[in-house]
N, CA and C atoms as an extended XYZ file, in Angstrom:
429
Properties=species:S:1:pos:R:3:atomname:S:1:resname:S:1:resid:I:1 pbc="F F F"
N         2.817        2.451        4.427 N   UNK     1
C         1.846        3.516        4.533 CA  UNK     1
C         1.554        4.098        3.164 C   UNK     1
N         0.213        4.392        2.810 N   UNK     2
C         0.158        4.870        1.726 CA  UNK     2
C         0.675        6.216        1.487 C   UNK     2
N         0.965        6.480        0.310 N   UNK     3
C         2.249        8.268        0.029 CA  UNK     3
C         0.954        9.335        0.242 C   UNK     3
N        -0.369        9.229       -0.541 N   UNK     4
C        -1.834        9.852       -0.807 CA  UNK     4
C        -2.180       10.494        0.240 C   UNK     4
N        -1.954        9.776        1.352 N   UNK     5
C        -2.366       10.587        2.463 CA  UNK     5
C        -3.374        9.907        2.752 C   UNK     5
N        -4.148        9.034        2.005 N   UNK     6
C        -6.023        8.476        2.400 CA  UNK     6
C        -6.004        8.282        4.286 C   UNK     6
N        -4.736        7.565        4.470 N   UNK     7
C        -5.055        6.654        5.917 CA  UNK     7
C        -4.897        7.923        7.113 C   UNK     7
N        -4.019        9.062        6.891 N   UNK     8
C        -4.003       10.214        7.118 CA  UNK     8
C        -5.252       10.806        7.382 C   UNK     8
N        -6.385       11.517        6.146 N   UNK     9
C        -7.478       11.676        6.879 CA  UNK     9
C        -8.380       11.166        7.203 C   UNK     9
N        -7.960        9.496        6.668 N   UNK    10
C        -9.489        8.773        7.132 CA  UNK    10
C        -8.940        8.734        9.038 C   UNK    10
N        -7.611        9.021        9.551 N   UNK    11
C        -7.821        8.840       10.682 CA  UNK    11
C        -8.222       10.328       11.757 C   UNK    11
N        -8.246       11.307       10.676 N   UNK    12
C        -8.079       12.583       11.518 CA  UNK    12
C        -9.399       12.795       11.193 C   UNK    12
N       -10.225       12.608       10.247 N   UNK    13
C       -11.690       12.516        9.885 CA  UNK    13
C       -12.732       11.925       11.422 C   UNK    13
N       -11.580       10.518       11.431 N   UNK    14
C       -12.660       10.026       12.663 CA  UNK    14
C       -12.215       10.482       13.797 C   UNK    14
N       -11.062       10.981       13.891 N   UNK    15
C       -10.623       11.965       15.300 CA  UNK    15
C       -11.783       13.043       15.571 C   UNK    15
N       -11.939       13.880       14.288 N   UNK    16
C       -12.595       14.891       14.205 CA  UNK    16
C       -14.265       14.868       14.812 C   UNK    16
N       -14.436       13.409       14.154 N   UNK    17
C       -15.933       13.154       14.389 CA  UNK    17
C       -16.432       12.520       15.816 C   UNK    17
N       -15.374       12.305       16.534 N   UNK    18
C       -15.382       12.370       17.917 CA  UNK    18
C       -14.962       13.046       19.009 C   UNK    18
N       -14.737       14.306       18.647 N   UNK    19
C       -13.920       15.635       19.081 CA  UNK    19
C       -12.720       15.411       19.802 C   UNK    19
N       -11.592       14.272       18.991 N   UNK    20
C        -9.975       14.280       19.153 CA  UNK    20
C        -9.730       14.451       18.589 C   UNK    20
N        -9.410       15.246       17.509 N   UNK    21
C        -8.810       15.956       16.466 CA  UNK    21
C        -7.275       16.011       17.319 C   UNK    21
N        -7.495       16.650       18.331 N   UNK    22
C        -6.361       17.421       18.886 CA  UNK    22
C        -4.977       16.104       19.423 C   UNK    22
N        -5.778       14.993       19.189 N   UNK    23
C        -4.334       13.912       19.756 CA  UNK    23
C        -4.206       13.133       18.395 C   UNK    23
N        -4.785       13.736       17.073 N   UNK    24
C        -4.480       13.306       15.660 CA  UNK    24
C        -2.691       13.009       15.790 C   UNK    24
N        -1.761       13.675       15.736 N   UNK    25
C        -0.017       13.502       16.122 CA  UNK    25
C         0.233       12.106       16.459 C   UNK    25
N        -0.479       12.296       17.567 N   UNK    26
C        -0.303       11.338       18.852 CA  UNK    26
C        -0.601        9.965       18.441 C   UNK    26
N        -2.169        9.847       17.400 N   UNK    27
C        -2.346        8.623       17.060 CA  UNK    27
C        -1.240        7.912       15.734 C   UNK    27
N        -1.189        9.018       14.981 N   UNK    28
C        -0.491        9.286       13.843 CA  UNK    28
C         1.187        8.342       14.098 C   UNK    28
N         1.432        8.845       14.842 N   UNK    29
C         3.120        8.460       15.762 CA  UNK    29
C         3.053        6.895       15.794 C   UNK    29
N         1.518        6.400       16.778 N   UNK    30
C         1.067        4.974       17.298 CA  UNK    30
C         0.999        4.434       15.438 C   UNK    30
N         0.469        4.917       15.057 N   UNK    31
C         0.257        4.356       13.760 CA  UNK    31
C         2.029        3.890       13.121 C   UNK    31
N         2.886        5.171       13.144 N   UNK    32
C         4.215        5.012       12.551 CA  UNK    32
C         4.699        4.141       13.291 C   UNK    32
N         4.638        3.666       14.673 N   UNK    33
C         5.628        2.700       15.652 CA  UNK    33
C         4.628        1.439       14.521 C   UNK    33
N         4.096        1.055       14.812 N   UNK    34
C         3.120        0.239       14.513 CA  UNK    34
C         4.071       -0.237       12.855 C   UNK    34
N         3.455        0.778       11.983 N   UNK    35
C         4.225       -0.055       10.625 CA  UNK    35
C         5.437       -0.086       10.524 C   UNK    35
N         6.602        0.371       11.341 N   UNK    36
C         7.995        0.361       11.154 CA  UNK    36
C         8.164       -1.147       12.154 C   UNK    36
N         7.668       -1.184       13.521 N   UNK    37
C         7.855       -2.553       14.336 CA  UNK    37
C         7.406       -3.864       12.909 C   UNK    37
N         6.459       -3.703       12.499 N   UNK    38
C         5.676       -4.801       11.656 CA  UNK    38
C         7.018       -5.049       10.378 C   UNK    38
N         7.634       -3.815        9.753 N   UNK    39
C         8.431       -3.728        8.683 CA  UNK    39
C         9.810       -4.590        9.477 C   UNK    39
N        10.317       -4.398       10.636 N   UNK    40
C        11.463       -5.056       11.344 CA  UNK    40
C        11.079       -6.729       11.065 C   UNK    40
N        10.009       -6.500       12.093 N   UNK    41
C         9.753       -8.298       12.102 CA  UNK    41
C         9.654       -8.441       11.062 C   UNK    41
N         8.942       -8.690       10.290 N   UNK    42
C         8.670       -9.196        8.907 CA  UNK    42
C        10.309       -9.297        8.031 C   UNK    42
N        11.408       -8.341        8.116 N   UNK    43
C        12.525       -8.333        7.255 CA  UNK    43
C        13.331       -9.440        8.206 C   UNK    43
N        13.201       -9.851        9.390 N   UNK    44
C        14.337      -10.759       10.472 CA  UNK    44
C        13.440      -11.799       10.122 C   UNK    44
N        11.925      -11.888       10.416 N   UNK    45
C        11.045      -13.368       10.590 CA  UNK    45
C        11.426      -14.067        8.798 C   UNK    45
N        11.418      -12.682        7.827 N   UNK    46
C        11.290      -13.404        6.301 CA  UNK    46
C        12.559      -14.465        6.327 C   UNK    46
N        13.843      -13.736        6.119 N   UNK    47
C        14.731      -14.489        6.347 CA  UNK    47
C        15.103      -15.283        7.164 C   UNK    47
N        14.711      -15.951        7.834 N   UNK    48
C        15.068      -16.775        9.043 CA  UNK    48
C        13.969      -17.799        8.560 C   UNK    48
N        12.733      -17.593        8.536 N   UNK    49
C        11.884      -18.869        7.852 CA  UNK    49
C        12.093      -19.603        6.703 C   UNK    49
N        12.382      -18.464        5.748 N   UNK    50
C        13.074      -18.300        4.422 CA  UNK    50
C        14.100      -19.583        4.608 C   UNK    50
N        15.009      -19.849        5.258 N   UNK    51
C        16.132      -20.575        5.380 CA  UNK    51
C        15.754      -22.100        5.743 C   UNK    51
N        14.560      -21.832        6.759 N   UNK    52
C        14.160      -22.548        7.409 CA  UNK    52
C        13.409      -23.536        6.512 C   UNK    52
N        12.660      -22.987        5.779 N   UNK    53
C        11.121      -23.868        5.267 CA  UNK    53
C        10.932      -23.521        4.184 C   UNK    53
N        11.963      -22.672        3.562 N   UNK    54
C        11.993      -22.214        1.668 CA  UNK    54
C        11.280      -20.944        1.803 C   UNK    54
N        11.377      -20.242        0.441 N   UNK    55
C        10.201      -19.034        0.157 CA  UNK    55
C         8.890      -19.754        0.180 C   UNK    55
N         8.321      -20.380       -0.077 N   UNK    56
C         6.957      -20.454       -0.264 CA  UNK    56
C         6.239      -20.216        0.866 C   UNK    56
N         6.781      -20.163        2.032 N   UNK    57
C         5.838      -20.333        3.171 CA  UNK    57
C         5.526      -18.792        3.607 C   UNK    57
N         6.947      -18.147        3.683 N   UNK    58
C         6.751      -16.546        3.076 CA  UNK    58
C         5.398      -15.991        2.158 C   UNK    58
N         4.988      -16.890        1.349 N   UNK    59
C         4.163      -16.158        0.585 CA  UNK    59
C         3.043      -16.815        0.489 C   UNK    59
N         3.030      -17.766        1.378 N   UNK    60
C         1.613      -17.910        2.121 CA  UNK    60
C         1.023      -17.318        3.562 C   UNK    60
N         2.549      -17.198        4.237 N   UNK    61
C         2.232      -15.678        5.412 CA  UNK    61
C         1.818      -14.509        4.427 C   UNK    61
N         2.024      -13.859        3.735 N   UNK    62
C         1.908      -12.772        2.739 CA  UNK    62
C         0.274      -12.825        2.787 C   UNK    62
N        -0.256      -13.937        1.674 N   UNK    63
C        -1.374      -14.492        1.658 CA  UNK    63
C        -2.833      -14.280        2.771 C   UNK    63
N        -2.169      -15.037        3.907 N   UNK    64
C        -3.184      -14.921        4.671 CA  UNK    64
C        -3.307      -13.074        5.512 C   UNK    64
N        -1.740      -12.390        5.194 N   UNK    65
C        -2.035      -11.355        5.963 CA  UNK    65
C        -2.774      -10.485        4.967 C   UNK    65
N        -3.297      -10.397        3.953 N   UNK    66
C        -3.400       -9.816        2.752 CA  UNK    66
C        -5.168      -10.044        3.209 C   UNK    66
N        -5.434      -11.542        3.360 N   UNK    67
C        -6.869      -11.587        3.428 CA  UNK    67
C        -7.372      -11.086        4.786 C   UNK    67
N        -6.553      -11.147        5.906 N   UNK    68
C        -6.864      -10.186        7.020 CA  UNK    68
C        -6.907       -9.082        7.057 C   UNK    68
N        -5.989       -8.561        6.894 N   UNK    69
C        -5.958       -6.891        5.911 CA  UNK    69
C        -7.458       -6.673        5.442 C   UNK    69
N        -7.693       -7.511        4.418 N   UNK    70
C        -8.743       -7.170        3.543 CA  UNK    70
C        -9.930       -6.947        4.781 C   UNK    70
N        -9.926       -8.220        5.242 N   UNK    71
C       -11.079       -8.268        6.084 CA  UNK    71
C       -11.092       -6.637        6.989 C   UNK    71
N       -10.257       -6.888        7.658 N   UNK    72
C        -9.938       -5.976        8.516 CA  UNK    72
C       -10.605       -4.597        8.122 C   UNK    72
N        -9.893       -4.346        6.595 N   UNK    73
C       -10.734       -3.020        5.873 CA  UNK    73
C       -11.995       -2.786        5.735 C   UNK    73
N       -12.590       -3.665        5.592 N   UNK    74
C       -14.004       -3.885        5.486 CA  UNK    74
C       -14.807       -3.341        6.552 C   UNK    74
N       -14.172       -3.538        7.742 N   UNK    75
C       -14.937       -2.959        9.086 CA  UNK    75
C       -14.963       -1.450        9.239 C   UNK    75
N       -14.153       -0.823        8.370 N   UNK    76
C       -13.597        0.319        8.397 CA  UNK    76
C       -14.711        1.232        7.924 C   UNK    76
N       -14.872        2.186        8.630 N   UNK    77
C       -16.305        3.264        8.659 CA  UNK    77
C       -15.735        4.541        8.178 C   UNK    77
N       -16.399        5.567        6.921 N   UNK    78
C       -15.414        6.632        6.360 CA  UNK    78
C       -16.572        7.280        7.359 C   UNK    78
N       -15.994        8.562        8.246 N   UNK    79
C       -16.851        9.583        8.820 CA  UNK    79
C       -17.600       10.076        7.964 C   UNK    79
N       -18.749       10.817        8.178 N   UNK    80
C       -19.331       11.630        7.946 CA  UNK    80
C       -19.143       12.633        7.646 C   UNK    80
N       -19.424       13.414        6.256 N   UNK    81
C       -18.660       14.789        6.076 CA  UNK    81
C       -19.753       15.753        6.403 C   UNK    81
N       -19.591       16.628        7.292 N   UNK    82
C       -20.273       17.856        7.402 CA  UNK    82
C       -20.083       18.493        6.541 C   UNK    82
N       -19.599       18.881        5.177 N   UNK    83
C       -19.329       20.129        4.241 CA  UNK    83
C       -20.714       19.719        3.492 C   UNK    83
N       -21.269       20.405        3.194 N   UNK    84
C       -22.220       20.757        2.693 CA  UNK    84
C       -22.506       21.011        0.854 C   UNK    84
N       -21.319       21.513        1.017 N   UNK    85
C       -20.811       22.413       -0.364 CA  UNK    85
C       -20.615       20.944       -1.447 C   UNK    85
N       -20.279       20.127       -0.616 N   UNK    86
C       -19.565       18.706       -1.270 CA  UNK    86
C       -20.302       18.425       -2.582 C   UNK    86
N       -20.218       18.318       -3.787 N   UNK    87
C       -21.224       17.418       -4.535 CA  UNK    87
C       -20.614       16.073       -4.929 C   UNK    87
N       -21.220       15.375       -5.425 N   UNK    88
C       -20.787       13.700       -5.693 CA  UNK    88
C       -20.715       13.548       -7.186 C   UNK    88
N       -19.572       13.426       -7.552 N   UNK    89
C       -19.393       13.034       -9.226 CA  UNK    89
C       -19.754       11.682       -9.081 C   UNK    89
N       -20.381       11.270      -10.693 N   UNK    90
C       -20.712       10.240      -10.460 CA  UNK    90
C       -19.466        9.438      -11.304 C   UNK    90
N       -18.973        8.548      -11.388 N   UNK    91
C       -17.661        7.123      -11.917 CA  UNK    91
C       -17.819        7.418      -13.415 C   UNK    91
N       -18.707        7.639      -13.950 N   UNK    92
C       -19.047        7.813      -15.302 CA  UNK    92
C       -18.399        9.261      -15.760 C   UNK    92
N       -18.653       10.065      -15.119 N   UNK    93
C       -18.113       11.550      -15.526 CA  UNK    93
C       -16.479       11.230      -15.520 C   UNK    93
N       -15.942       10.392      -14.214 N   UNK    94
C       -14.535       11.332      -14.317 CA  UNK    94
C       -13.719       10.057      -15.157 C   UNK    94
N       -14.725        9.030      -15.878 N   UNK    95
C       -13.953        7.921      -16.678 CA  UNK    95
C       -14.326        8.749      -18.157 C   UNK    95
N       -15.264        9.571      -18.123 N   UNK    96
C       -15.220       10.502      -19.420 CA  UNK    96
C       -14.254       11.451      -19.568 C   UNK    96
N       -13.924       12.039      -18.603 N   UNK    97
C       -12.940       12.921      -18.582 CA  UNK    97
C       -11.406       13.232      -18.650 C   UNK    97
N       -11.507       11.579      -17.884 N   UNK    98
C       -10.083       10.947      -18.135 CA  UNK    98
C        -9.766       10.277      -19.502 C   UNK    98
N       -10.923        9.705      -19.853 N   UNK    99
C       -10.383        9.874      -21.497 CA  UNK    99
C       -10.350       10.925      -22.290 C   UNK    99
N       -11.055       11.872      -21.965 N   UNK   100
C       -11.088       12.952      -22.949 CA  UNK   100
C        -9.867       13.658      -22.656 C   UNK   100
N        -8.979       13.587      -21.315 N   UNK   101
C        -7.834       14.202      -21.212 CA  UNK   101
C        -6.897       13.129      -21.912 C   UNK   101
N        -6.618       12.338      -21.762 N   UNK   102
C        -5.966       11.138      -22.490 CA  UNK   102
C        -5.820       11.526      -24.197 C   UNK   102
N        -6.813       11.639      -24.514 N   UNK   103
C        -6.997       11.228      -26.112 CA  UNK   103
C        -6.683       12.360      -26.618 C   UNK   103
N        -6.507       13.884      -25.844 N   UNK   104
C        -6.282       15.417      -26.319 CA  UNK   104
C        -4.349       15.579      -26.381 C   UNK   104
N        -3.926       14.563      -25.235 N   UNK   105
C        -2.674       14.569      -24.622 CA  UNK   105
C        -2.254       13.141      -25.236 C   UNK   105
N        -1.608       12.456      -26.579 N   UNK   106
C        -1.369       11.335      -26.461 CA  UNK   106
C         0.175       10.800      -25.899 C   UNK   106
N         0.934       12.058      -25.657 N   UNK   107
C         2.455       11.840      -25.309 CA  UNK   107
C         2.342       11.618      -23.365 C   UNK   107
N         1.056       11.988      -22.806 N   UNK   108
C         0.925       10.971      -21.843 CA  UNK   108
C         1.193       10.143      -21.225 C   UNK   108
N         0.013        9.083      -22.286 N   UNK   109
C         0.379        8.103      -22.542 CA  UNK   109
C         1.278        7.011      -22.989 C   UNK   109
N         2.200        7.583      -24.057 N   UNK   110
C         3.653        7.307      -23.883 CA  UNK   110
C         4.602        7.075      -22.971 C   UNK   110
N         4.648        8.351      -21.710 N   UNK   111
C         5.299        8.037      -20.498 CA  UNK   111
C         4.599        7.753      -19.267 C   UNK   111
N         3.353        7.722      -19.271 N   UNK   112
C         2.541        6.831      -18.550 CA  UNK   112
C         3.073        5.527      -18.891 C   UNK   112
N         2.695        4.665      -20.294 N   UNK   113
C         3.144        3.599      -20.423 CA  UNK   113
C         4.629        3.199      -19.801 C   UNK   113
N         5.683        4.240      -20.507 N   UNK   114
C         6.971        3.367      -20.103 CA  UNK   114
C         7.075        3.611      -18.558 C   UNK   114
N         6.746        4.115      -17.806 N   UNK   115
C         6.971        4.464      -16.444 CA  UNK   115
C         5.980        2.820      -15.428 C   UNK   115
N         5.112        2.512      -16.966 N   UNK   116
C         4.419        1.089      -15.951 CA  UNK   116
C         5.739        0.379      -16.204 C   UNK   116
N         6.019        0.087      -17.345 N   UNK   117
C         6.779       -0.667      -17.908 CA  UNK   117
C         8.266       -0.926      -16.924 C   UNK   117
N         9.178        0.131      -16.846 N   UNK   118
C        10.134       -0.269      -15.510 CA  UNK   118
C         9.593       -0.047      -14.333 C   UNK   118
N         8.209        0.254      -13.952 N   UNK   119
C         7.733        0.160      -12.714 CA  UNK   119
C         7.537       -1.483      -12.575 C   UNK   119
N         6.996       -2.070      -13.174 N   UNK   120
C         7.082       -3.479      -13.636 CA  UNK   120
C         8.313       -4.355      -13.472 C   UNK   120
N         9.222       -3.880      -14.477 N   UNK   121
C        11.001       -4.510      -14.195 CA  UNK   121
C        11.072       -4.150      -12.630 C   UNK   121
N        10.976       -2.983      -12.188 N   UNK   122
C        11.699       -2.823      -10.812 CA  UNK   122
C        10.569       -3.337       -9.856 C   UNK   122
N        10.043       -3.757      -10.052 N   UNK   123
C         8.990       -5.173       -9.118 CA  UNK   123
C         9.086       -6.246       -9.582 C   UNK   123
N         9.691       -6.381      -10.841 N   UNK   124
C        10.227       -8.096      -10.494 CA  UNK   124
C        10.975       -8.530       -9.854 C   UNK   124
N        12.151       -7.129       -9.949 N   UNK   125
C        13.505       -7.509       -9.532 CA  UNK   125
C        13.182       -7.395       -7.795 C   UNK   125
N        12.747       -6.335       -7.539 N   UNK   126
C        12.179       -6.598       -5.878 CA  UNK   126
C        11.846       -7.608       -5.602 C   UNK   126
N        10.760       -8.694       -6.163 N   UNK   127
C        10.243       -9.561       -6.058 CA  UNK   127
C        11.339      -10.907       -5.567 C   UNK   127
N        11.764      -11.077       -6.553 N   UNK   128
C        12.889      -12.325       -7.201 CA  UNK   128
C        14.379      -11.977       -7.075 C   UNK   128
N        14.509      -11.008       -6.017 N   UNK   129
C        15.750      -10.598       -5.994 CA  UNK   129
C        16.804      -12.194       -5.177 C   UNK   129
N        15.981      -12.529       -3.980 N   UNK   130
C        16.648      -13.536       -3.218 CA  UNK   130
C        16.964      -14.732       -4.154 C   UNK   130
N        15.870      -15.096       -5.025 N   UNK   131
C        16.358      -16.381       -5.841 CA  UNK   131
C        17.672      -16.067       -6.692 C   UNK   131
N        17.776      -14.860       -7.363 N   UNK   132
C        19.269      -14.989       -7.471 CA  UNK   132
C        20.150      -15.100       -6.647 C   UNK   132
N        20.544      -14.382       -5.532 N   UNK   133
C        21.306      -14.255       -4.555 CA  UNK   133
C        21.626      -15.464       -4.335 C   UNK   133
N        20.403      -16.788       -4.124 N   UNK   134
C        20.375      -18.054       -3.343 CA  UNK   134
C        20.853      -18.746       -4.510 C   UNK   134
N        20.781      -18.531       -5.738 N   UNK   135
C        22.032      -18.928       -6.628 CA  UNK   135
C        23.383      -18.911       -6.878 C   UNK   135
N        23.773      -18.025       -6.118 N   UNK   136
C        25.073      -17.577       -6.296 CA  UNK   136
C        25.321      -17.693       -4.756 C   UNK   136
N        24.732      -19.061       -3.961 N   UNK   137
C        25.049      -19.496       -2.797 CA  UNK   137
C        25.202      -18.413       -1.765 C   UNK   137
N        24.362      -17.951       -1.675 N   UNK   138
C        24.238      -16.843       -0.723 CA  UNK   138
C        23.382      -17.402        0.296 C   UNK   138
N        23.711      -17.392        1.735 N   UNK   139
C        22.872      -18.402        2.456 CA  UNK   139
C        21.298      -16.945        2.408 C   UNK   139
N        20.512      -17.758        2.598 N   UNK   140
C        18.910      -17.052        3.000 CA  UNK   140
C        18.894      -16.053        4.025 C   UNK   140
N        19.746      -16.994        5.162 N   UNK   141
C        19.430      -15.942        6.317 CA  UNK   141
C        19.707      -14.820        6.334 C   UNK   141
N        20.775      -14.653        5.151 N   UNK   142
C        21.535      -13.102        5.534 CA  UNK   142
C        20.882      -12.051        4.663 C   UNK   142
N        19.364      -12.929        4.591 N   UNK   143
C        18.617      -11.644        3.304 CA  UNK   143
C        18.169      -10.521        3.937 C   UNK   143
């Protein structure tokens, strides 16, 4: 689930715009069973195929769920905002702005950078964690 909140009001947005606001919880909950069931299977199905048929096939399931996903998003309709008040920046302003905050602040950027930097290490190691393990004869299944 994203941390931002986006999937949050894009779903209470379209609650709203069909006057269920009020079982927002309710869908919210269906939503949490939903990605925790998907997070189970996926950690029992990885390892068990994993053993079965190597990593690669893992990350061609990955693959195709990634382009369904995608697809999937695509169908996805943002409600309609009734606020009025709203105005629309345009991509150009807030890529000006973000540099102009950038270039005033350069120590930032410093820990912006190193924070990609072991954000990086600690996604390789997520990544590639099993190929060590499966070096040091660790059977697959028990990933």
């Amino acid at each position: 689930m994203p941390i931002n909140g986006d999937e949050n009001a894009l779903l209470y947005d379209s609650l709203l715009q069909n006057g269920q606001e009020q079982t927002f919880e309710k869908y919210l909950g269906y939503l949490n069973v939903w990605d925790f069931t998907a997070t189970i299977i996926a950690a029992l199905c990885g390892s068990l195929l994993a053993s079965q048929y190597g990593f690669e096939l893992n990350y061609w399931i990955s693959i195709v769920s990634i382009l369904v996903s995608f697809c999937v998003s695509l169908m996805l309709v943002k409600p309609s905002d009734k606020n009025k008040f709203d105005k629309s920046i345009k991509i150009k302003e807030y890529i000006k702005a973000s540099l102009h905050f950038f270039r005033k602040q350069p120590d930032i950027c410093l820990v912006m950078l190193s924070e990609m930097v072991t954000g990086a290490a600690l996604n390789f190691i997520d990544e590639f964690w099993q190929l060590y393990l499966n070096r040091l004869e660790i059977p697959i299944l028990y990933f």
